PDB file of C-alpha atoms in Angstrom:
ATOM      1  CA  MET A   1      58.369 136.642  20.640  1.00 45.00           C
ATOM      2  CA  MET A   2      56.222 137.602  17.659  1.00 55.00           C
ATOM      3  CA  SER A   3      57.978 137.729  14.298  1.00 71.00           C
ATOM      4  CA  ASP A   4      57.957 141.037  12.474  1.00 86.00           C
ATOM      5  CA  PHE A   5      56.696 140.650   8.927  1.00 96.00           C
ATOM      6  CA  ALA A   6      55.173 144.118   8.729  1.00 94.00           C
ATOM      7  CA  ASN A   7      55.403 145.672   5.260  1.00 95.00           C
ATOM      8  CA  LYS A   8      56.168 142.307   3.691  1.00 98.00           C
ATOM      9  CA  VAL A   9      54.069 140.567   1.040  1.00 98.00           C
ATOM     10  CA  LEU A  10      54.362 136.928  -0.037  1.00 98.00           C
ATOM     11  CA  ILE A  11      52.656 135.832  -3.233  1.00 98.00           C
ATOM     12  CA  THR A  12      53.127 132.195  -4.179  1.00 98.00           C
ATOM     13  CA  ASP A  13      52.359 129.860  -7.030  1.00 98.00           C
ATOM     14  CA  LEU A  14      50.255 126.828  -6.115  1.00 98.00           C
ATOM     15  CA  ASP A  15      51.198 123.651  -7.998  1.00 96.00           C
ATOM     16  CA  GLY A  16      54.808 122.651  -7.470  1.00 97.00           C
ATOM     17  CA  THR A  17      55.501 125.487  -5.039  1.00 98.00           C
ATOM     18  CA  LEU A  18      52.922 125.562  -2.254  1.00 98.00           C
ATOM     19  CA  LEU A  19      51.104 122.394  -3.318  1.00 98.00           C
ATOM     20  CA  PRO A  20      52.869 119.001  -3.312  1.00 97.00           C
ATOM     21  CA  ILE A  21      51.983 116.224  -5.745  1.00 94.00           C
ATOM     22  CA  SER A  22      49.064 115.184  -3.511  1.00 95.00           C
ATOM     23  CA  LYS A  23      47.553 118.697  -3.941  1.00 95.00           C
ATOM     24  CA  VAL A  24      46.941 118.756  -0.171  1.00 96.00           C
ATOM     25  CA  LEU A  25      48.163 121.802   1.751  1.00 98.00           C
ATOM     26  CA  SER A  26      50.775 120.798   4.316  1.00 97.00           C
ATOM     27  CA  GLU A  27      50.431 121.599   7.999  1.00 98.00           C
ATOM     28  CA  LYS A  28      54.014 122.879   8.004  1.00 98.00           C
ATOM     29  CA  ASP A  29      53.323 125.453   5.299  1.00 98.00           C
ATOM     30  CA  MET A  30      49.949 126.451   6.751  1.00 98.00           C
ATOM     31  CA  ASN A  31      51.445 127.038  10.201  1.00 98.00           C
ATOM     32  CA  ALA A  32      54.189 129.169   8.661  1.00 98.00           C
ATOM     33  CA  ILE A  33      51.659 131.205   6.653  1.00 98.00           C
ATOM     34  CA  GLU A  34      49.672 131.833   9.833  1.00 97.00           C
ATOM     35  CA  ARG A  35      52.866 132.935  11.620  1.00 97.00           C
ATOM     36  CA  PHE A  36      53.612 135.240   8.693  1.00 98.00           C
ATOM     37  CA  ARG A  37      50.154 136.791   9.045  1.00 97.00           C
ATOM     38  CA  ARG A  38      50.389 137.173  12.827  1.00 96.00           C
ATOM     39  CA  GLY A  39      53.599 139.084  12.304  1.00 96.00           C
ATOM     40  CA  GLY A  40      51.868 141.553   9.988  1.00 96.00           C
ATOM     41  CA  GLY A  41      52.627 139.915   6.635  1.00 98.00           C
ATOM     42  CA  ILE A  42      50.277 139.945   3.655  1.00 98.00           C
ATOM     43  CA  PHE A  43      49.734 136.606   1.893  1.00 98.00           C
ATOM     44  CA  THR A  44      48.172 135.755  -1.465  1.00 98.00           C
ATOM     45  CA  ILE A  45      48.573 133.420  -4.448  1.00 98.00           C
ATOM     46  CA  ALA A  46      49.335 133.575  -8.177  1.00 98.00           C
ATOM     47  CA  THR A  47      48.403 130.511 -10.198  1.00 97.00           C
ATOM     48  CA  GLY A  48      47.732 129.348 -13.717  1.00 92.00           C
ATOM     49  CA  ARG A  49      44.517 127.796 -12.448  1.00 92.00           C
ATOM     50  CA  ILE A  50      41.163 129.277 -13.346  1.00 89.00           C
ATOM     51  CA  ILE A  51      38.635 130.153 -10.623  1.00 91.00           C
ATOM     52  CA  GLN A  52      36.962 126.742 -10.749  1.00 87.00           C
ATOM     53  CA  ALA A  53      40.283 124.983 -10.144  1.00 88.00           C
ATOM     54  CA  ALA A  54      41.655 127.368  -7.508  1.00 94.00           C
ATOM     55  CA  GLU A  55      38.587 128.087  -5.387  1.00 94.00           C
ATOM     56  CA  GLN A  56      38.902 124.818  -3.460  1.00 94.00           C
ATOM     57  CA  TYR A  57      41.867 126.445  -1.662  1.00 97.00           C
ATOM     58  CA  PHE A  58      40.381 129.894  -1.028  1.00 98.00           C
ATOM     59  CA  ASP A  59      38.797 129.099   2.337  1.00 97.00           C
ATOM     60  CA  ALA A  60      41.879 127.395   3.740  1.00 98.00           C
ATOM     61  CA  LEU A  61      44.354 129.996   2.487  1.00 98.00           C
ATOM     62  CA  ASN A  62      42.053 132.997   3.039  1.00 97.00           C
ATOM     63  CA  PRO A  63      44.179 135.364   0.884  1.00 98.00           C
ATOM     64  CA  ASP A  64      44.674 138.821   2.391  1.00 98.00           C
ATOM     65  CA  THR A  65      44.430 140.543  -0.983  1.00 98.00           C
ATOM     66  CA  PRO A  66      43.078 139.625  -4.446  1.00 98.00           C
ATOM     67  CA  VAL A  67      44.621 136.561  -6.092  1.00 98.00           C
ATOM     68  CA  ILE A  68      46.147 136.202  -9.540  1.00 98.00           C
ATOM     69  CA  LEU A  69      44.549 133.487 -11.695  1.00 95.00           C
ATOM     70  CA  ASN A  70      44.741 132.290 -15.322  1.00 92.00           C
ATOM     71  CA  ASN A  71      48.509 132.883 -15.349  1.00 92.00           C
ATOM     72  CA  GLY A  72      47.870 136.620 -15.056  1.00 94.00           C
ATOM     73  CA  GLY A  73      44.687 136.896 -17.090  1.00 91.00           C
ATOM     74  CA  LEU A  74      42.553 137.524 -14.018  1.00 94.00           C
ATOM     75  CA  ILE A  75      42.895 139.273 -10.667  1.00 97.00           C
ATOM     76  CA  TYR A  76      40.093 138.106  -8.397  1.00 97.00           C
ATOM     77  CA  ASP A  77      38.884 139.315  -4.985  1.00 98.00           C
ATOM     78  CA  THR A  78      38.027 136.131  -3.068  1.00 97.00           C
ATOM     79  CA  LYS A  79      36.274 138.030  -0.285  1.00 96.00           C
ATOM     80  CA  LYS A  80      33.986 140.116  -2.479  1.00 96.00           C
ATOM     81  CA  HIS A  81      33.714 137.348  -5.091  1.00 95.00           C
ATOM     82  CA  GLU A  82      34.362 139.779  -7.913  1.00 95.00           C
ATOM     83  CA  LYS A  83      36.839 140.321 -10.703  1.00 94.00           C
ATOM     84  CA  VAL A  84      39.289 143.179 -10.168  1.00 95.00           C
ATOM     85  CA  TYR A  85      40.998 142.899 -13.544  1.00 93.00           C
ATOM     86  CA  GLU A  86      40.543 140.591 -16.523  1.00 91.00           C
ATOM     87  CA  CYS A  87      41.854 140.177 -20.047  1.00 90.00           C
ATOM     88  CA  CYS A  88      40.581 137.695 -22.641  1.00 91.00           C
ATOM     89  CA  LEU A  89      42.168 136.059 -25.658  1.00 94.00           C
ATOM     90  CA  ASP A  90      42.076 137.645 -29.098  1.00 94.00           C
ATOM     91  CA  PRO A  91      39.487 135.799 -31.253  1.00 94.00           C
ATOM     92  CA  ILE A  92      42.347 134.686 -33.517  1.00 95.00           C
ATOM     93  CA  SER A  93      43.246 132.165 -30.821  1.00 95.00           C
ATOM     94  CA  PHE A  94      40.536 129.988 -32.406  1.00 95.00           C
ATOM     95  CA  GLU A  95      42.595 129.820 -35.607  1.00 95.00           C
ATOM     96  CA  TYR A  96      45.771 129.148 -33.634  1.00 96.00           C
ATOM     97  CA  THR A  97      44.067 126.236 -31.895  1.00 96.00           C
ATOM     98  CA  VAL A  98      42.817 124.779 -35.188  1.00 95.00           C
ATOM     99  CA  SER A  99      46.366 124.914 -36.574  1.00 96.00           C
ATOM    100  CA  LEU A 100      47.845 123.265 -33.474  1.00 96.00           C
ATOM    101  CA  MET A 101      45.227 120.519 -33.525  1.00 96.00           C
ATOM    102  CA  GLU A 102      45.963 119.780 -37.197  1.00 96.00           C
ATOM    103  CA  ARG A 103      49.698 119.628 -36.503  1.00 96.00           C
ATOM    104  CA  PHE A 104      49.405 117.656 -33.239  1.00 96.00           C
ATOM    105  CA  PRO A 105      46.214 115.528 -33.407  1.00 95.00           C
ATOM    106  CA  GLU A 106      47.309 113.562 -30.334  1.00 95.00           C
ATOM    107  CA  MET A 107      47.250 116.738 -28.230  1.00 96.00           C
ATOM    108  CA  GLY A 108      44.620 117.310 -25.518  1.00 96.00           C
ATOM    109  CA  VAL A 109      42.770 120.634 -25.776  1.00 97.00           C
ATOM    110  CA  GLU A 110      40.944 122.420 -22.973  1.00 95.00           C
ATOM    111  CA  ILE A 111      39.305 125.811 -23.531  1.00 95.00           C
ATOM    112  CA  ASN A 112      38.512 127.929 -20.497  1.00 92.00           C
ATOM    113  CA  LEU A 113      35.581 130.325 -20.750  1.00 90.00           C
ATOM    114  CA  PRO A 114      33.956 132.351 -17.958  1.00 83.00           C
ATOM    115  CA  ASP A 115      30.973 129.994 -17.941  1.00 80.00           C
ATOM    116  CA  GLY A 116      32.952 126.773 -17.795  1.00 86.00           C
ATOM    117  CA  ILE A 117      35.584 124.431 -19.165  1.00 92.00           C
ATOM    118  CA  TYR A 118      35.267 122.776 -22.560  1.00 95.00           C
ATOM    119  CA  VAL A 119      37.365 119.816 -23.626  1.00 96.00           C
ATOM    120  CA  VAL A 120      37.529 119.480 -27.399  1.00 95.00           C
ATOM    121  CA  ASN A 121      40.055 116.663 -27.594  1.00 94.00           C
ATOM    122  CA  MET A 122      40.113 114.278 -24.640  1.00 96.00           C
ATOM    123  CA  THR A 123      43.389 112.368 -24.294  1.00 95.00           C
ATOM    124  CA  GLU A 124      45.093 110.506 -21.481  1.00 95.00           C
ATOM    125  CA  TRP A 125      47.136 113.625 -20.691  1.00 94.00           C
ATOM    126  CA  GLU A 126      44.106 115.880 -20.639  1.00 94.00           C
ATOM    127  CA  ARG A 127      42.304 113.397 -18.397  1.00 94.00           C
ATOM    128  CA  LEU A 128      45.333 113.342 -16.085  1.00 92.00           C
ATOM    129  CA  HIS A 129      45.193 117.135 -15.795  1.00 90.00           C
ATOM    130  CA  LEU A 130      41.458 117.102 -15.086  1.00 90.00           C
ATOM    131  CA  ASN A 131      41.897 114.409 -12.439  1.00 88.00           C
ATOM    132  CA  MET A 132      44.659 116.408 -10.787  1.00 84.00           C
ATOM    133  CA  THR A 133      42.572 119.572 -10.575  1.00 81.00           C
ATOM    134  CA  HIS A 134      39.140 117.933 -10.003  1.00 82.00           C
ATOM    135  CA  LEU A 135      37.572 120.171 -12.639  1.00 81.00           C
ATOM    136  CA  LYS A 136      34.043 119.860 -13.966  1.00 87.00           C
ATOM    137  CA  TYR A 137      33.988 120.082 -17.743  1.00 93.00           C
ATOM    138  CA  THR A 138      31.922 119.665 -20.879  1.00 94.00           C
ATOM    139  CA  GLU A 139      33.126 117.761 -23.917  1.00 96.00           C
ATOM    140  CA  ALA A 140      32.298 119.609 -27.130  1.00 95.00           C
ATOM    141  CA  SER A 141      33.538 120.144 -30.658  1.00 93.00           C
ATOM    142  CA  LEU A 142      35.496 123.283 -31.403  1.00 92.00           C
ATOM    143  CA  ASP A 143      32.722 124.534 -33.696  1.00 91.00           C
ATOM    144  CA  ASP A 144      30.159 124.322 -30.877  1.00 93.00           C
ATOM    145  CA  ILE A 145      32.093 126.643 -28.558  1.00 92.00           C
ATOM    146  CA  PRO A 146      31.814 130.461 -28.743  1.00 89.00           C
ATOM    147  CA  LYS A 147      34.824 131.833 -30.602  1.00 88.00           C
ATOM    148  CA  MET A 148      35.181 134.920 -28.393  1.00 87.00           C
ATOM    149  CA  GLY A 149      35.665 135.561 -24.689  1.00 89.00           C
ATOM    150  CA  TRP A 150      38.148 132.746 -24.119  1.00 94.00           C
ATOM    151  CA  CYS A 151      40.162 133.093 -20.900  1.00 91.00           C
ATOM    152  CA  LYS A 152      42.907 130.709 -21.999  1.00 92.00           C
ATOM    153  CA  VAL A 153      43.548 127.497 -23.911  1.00 96.00           C
ATOM    154  CA  LEU A 154      45.431 124.662 -22.286  1.00 95.00           C
ATOM    155  CA  TYR A 155      47.106 122.062 -24.495  1.00 97.00           C
ATOM    156  CA  SER A 156      48.395 118.805 -23.009  1.00 96.00           C
ATOM    157  CA  MET A 157      50.811 116.341 -24.545  1.00 94.00           C
ATOM    158  CA  GLY A 158      53.188 113.892 -22.906  1.00 91.00           C
ATOM    159  CA  GLY A 159      56.285 112.098 -24.054  1.00 87.00           C
ATOM    160  CA  GLY A 160      58.410 115.224 -23.699  1.00 87.00           C
ATOM    161  CA  LYS A 161      56.649 116.814 -26.672  1.00 91.00           C
ATOM    162  CA  VAL A 162      55.553 120.046 -24.982  1.00 92.00           C
ATOM    163  CA  LYS A 163      58.719 121.708 -26.263  1.00 92.00           C
ATOM    164  CA  GLU A 164      57.682 120.743 -29.813  1.00 94.00           C
ATOM    165  CA  LEU A 165      54.404 122.594 -29.266  1.00 93.00           C
ATOM    166  CA  SER A 166      56.276 125.636 -28.027  1.00 93.00           C
ATOM    167  CA  ASN A 167      58.720 125.587 -30.937  1.00 95.00           C
ATOM    168  CA  TYR A 168      55.918 125.211 -33.481  1.00 96.00           C
ATOM    169  CA  ALA A 169      54.000 128.182 -32.042  1.00 94.00           C
ATOM    170  CA  ALA A 170      57.193 130.259 -32.137  1.00 94.00           C
ATOM    171  CA  GLU A 171      57.937 129.256 -35.748  1.00 96.00           C
ATOM    172  CA  MET A 172      54.433 130.282 -36.814  1.00 95.00           C
ATOM    173  CA  GLY A 173      55.118 133.816 -35.602  1.00 94.00           C
ATOM    174  CA  TRP A 174      51.801 134.115 -33.800  1.00 94.00           C
ATOM    175  CA  ASP A 175      52.014 137.445 -32.028  1.00 92.00           C
ATOM    176  CA  LYS A 176      48.465 138.275 -30.954  1.00 94.00           C
ATOM    177  CA  THR A 177      48.572 135.957 -27.953  1.00 94.00           C
ATOM    178  CA  SER A 178      51.223 134.732 -25.515  1.00 91.00           C
ATOM    179  CA  PHE A 179      52.333 131.133 -25.141  1.00 92.00           C
ATOM    180  CA  VAL A 180      53.965 129.552 -22.106  1.00 89.00           C
ATOM    181  CA  ILE A 181      54.971 126.080 -20.941  1.00 90.00           C
ATOM    182  CA  SER A 182      53.282 125.688 -17.560  1.00 89.00           C
ATOM    183  CA  GLY A 183      54.045 122.068 -16.688  1.00 88.00           C
ATOM    184  CA  ASP A 184      55.835 118.926 -17.806  1.00 90.00           C
ATOM    185  CA  PHE A 185      52.998 118.162 -20.226  1.00 94.00           C
ATOM    186  CA  LEU A 186      51.126 121.488 -20.314  1.00 94.00           C
ATOM    187  CA  PHE A 187      51.332 124.366 -22.796  1.00 95.00           C
ATOM    188  CA  GLU A 188      49.049 127.417 -22.633  1.00 93.00           C
ATOM    189  CA  CYS A 189      47.749 130.116 -24.949  1.00 95.00           C
ATOM    190  CA  LEU A 190      47.131 133.317 -22.972  1.00 91.00           C
ATOM    191  CA  PRO A 191      46.034 136.886 -23.696  1.00 92.00           C
ATOM    192  CA  LYS A 192      48.864 138.974 -25.148  1.00 91.00           C
ATOM    193  CA  ASP A 193      51.125 140.493 -22.492  1.00 86.00           C
ATOM    194  CA  CYS A 194      49.057 138.968 -19.675  1.00 88.00           C
ATOM    195  CA  THR A 195      51.445 137.098 -17.388  1.00 92.00           C
ATOM    196  CA  LYS A 196      51.853 136.541 -13.690  1.00 96.00           C
ATOM    197  CA  GLY A 197      54.455 139.293 -13.830  1.00 96.00           C
ATOM    198  CA  SER A 198      52.183 141.831 -15.504  1.00 95.00           C
ATOM    199  CA  ALA A 199      49.361 140.915 -13.107  1.00 96.00           C
ATOM    200  CA  LEU A 200      51.651 141.343 -10.103  1.00 98.00           C
ATOM    201  CA  LYS A 201      52.487 144.828 -11.383  1.00 97.00           C
ATOM    202  CA  GLN A 202      48.741 145.573 -11.623  1.00 96.00           C
ATOM    203  CA  LEU A 203      48.103 144.225  -8.123  1.00 97.00           C
ATOM    204  CA  TRP A 204      51.108 146.135  -6.770  1.00 97.00           C
ATOM    205  CA  GLU A 205      49.612 149.385  -8.063  1.00 96.00           C
ATOM    206  CA  ILE A 206      46.099 148.547  -6.830  1.00 96.00           C
ATOM    207  CA  GLU A 207      47.331 147.685  -3.322  1.00 97.00           C
ATOM    208  CA  LYS A 208      49.907 150.525  -3.258  1.00 97.00           C
ATOM    209  CA  TRP A 209      52.818 148.316  -2.203  1.00 97.00           C
ATOM    210  CA  ASN A 210      55.490 150.921  -2.988  1.00 95.00           C
ATOM    211  CA  THR A 211      56.824 150.851   0.593  1.00 96.00           C
ATOM    212  CA  PHE A 212      56.491 147.070   0.975  1.00 97.00           C
ATOM    213  CA  THR A 213      58.965 144.284   0.315  1.00 97.00           C
ATOM    214  CA  VAL A 214      57.143 142.003  -2.103  1.00 98.00           C
ATOM    215  CA  ALA A 215      58.349 138.408  -2.383  1.00 98.00           C
ATOM    216  CA  ALA A 216      57.125 136.005  -5.072  1.00 98.00           C
ATOM    217  CA  ALA A 217      57.637 132.239  -5.169  1.00 98.00           C
ATOM    218  CA  GLY A 218      57.302 129.888  -8.138  1.00 98.00           C
ATOM    219  CA  ASP A 219      58.757 126.824  -9.811  1.00 98.00           C
ATOM    220  CA  TYR A 220      58.035 126.912 -13.562  1.00 95.00           C
ATOM    221  CA  ASP A 221      58.537 128.975 -16.737  1.00 93.00           C
ATOM    222  CA  ASN A 222      55.277 130.832 -16.200  1.00 94.00           C
ATOM    223  CA  ASP A 223      56.578 132.137 -12.852  1.00 97.00           C
ATOM    224  CA  ILE A 224      59.832 133.679 -14.091  1.00 97.00           C
ATOM    225  CA  GLU A 225      58.503 137.130 -14.963  1.00 96.00           C
ATOM    226  CA  MET A 226      56.767 137.355 -11.581  1.00 98.00           C
ATOM    227  CA  LEU A 227      59.941 136.409  -9.706  1.00 98.00           C
ATOM    228  CA  GLU A 228      61.969 138.941 -11.665  1.00 98.00           C
ATOM    229  CA  PHE A 229      59.465 141.741 -11.039  1.00 97.00           C
ATOM    230  CA  ALA A 230      59.203 141.099  -7.292  1.00 98.00           C
ATOM    231  CA  ASP A 231      61.657 142.590  -4.792  1.00 98.00           C
ATOM    232  CA  VAL A 232      62.555 139.044  -3.757  1.00 98.00           C
ATOM    233  CA  GLY A 233      62.192 136.051  -6.072  1.00 98.00           C
ATOM    234  CA  ILE A 234      62.060 132.622  -4.421  1.00 98.00           C
ATOM    235  CA  ALA A 235      62.201 129.182  -6.052  1.00 98.00           C
ATOM    236  CA  PRO A 236      61.710 125.820  -4.339  1.00 98.00           C
ATOM    237  CA  LYS A 237      64.427 123.180  -4.647  1.00 98.00           C
ATOM    238  CA  ASN A 238      62.282 121.287  -7.182  1.00 98.00           C
ATOM    239  CA  ALA A 239      61.978 124.311  -9.506  1.00 98.00           C
ATOM    240  CA  GLN A 240      63.278 124.246 -13.066  1.00 96.00           C
ATOM    241  CA  ASP A 241      66.915 125.312 -13.347  1.00 97.00           C
ATOM    242  CA  ILE A 242      65.946 128.323 -15.472  1.00 96.00           C
ATOM    243  CA  VAL A 243      63.608 129.467 -12.677  1.00 97.00           C
ATOM    244  CA  LYS A 244      66.302 129.023 -10.041  1.00 98.00           C
ATOM    245  CA  LYS A 245      68.571 131.301 -12.080  1.00 97.00           C
ATOM    246  CA  SER A 246      65.894 134.005 -11.921  1.00 97.00           C
ATOM    247  CA  ALA A 247      65.445 133.678  -8.150  1.00 98.00           C
ATOM    248  CA  ASP A 248      67.182 135.558  -5.365  1.00 98.00           C
ATOM    249  CA  TYR A 249      66.792 132.587  -3.051  1.00 98.00           C
ATOM    250  CA  VAL A 250      66.386 128.858  -3.709  1.00 98.00           C
ATOM    251  CA  THR A 251      65.033 126.827  -0.803  1.00 98.00           C
ATOM    252  CA  THR A 252      66.724 123.663   0.392  1.00 98.00           C
ATOM    253  CA  ALA A 253      63.237 122.153   0.705  1.00 98.00           C
ATOM    254  CA  THR A 254      61.062 120.969  -2.156  1.00 98.00           C
ATOM    255  CA  CYS A 255      57.325 121.585  -2.380  1.00 98.00           C
ATOM    256  CA  GLU A 256      56.935 118.177  -0.727  1.00 98.00           C
ATOM    257  CA  GLU A 257      59.019 119.293   2.257  1.00 98.00           C
ATOM    258  CA  GLY A 258      57.650 122.746   3.094  1.00 98.00           C
ATOM    259  CA  ALA A 259      59.368 125.093   0.652  1.00 98.00           C
ATOM    260  CA  ILE A 260      57.028 127.973   1.529  1.00 98.00           C
ATOM    261  CA  ALA A 261      57.650 127.504   5.254  1.00 98.00           C
ATOM    262  CA  GLU A 262      61.371 127.843   4.511  1.00 98.00           C
ATOM    263  CA  ALA A 263      60.705 130.890   2.330  1.00 98.00           C
ATOM    264  CA  ILE A 264      58.914 132.533   5.251  1.00 98.00           C
ATOM    265  CA  ASP A 265      61.892 131.771   7.528  1.00 97.00           C
ATOM    266  CA  TYR A 266      64.078 133.474   4.932  1.00 97.00           C
ATOM    267  CA  LEU A 267      61.829 136.542   4.759  1.00 97.00           C
ATOM    268  CA  GLU A 268      61.934 136.838   8.541  1.00 95.00           C
ATOM    269  CA  LYS A 269      65.661 137.548   8.303  1.00 93.00           C
ATOM    270  CA  LEU A 270      65.342 140.339   5.717  1.00 91.00           C
TER     271      LEU A 270
END
């Protein structure tokens, strides 16, 4: 008997939610996503990754509607290969980055522009991130990079110091951009008021999902607003505790064990 997922949407984060540590899509999750589609469901993704880092999954996942990238800074139609919505950083983000680099010289810095990725301070943590995402990049000094049109800035620092970065940015009172912790050693500077939650609202209006049940799944700080905006917020077992508190349902499976497959089982019962 075919499952009925008509009028249901599932939008999921990639890393730590759909993707395990290996970054290889699991057969269990892929089979469940296909079952969700066969039953009339609409599937897509919302990730902090930029196009260059996310596109390796587009063919396999074949999103039914535009995807959310850059932690909400970009909505991208993978079928038409065109941007649906985009917001860029305020030019003052250059000054913010200079200040952060002076305060935390050991911090890795990666600047994402539409034409590519620029690394201005290569560290072991930045290299780890690049190896995880298989990104092509150019090493350059901050002065050699255009100071406008930045999509986002990603700062990397291990040793549990990401919270120090976050606290410093908050103490400085910088209010022309948004900052979010997006991983155990990752901190991001994003366009003001551009989040996965705000992008989901944009996509909701574009796709006219007023009569649909929209479920969103995620595991980290940068997913909270999206989970809270969705009709159904889902967190995998491995999610941060603060994310679990924002979710309507927490899976018993981690991202290593098929959390999205379990989420789809849960949606089938709604």
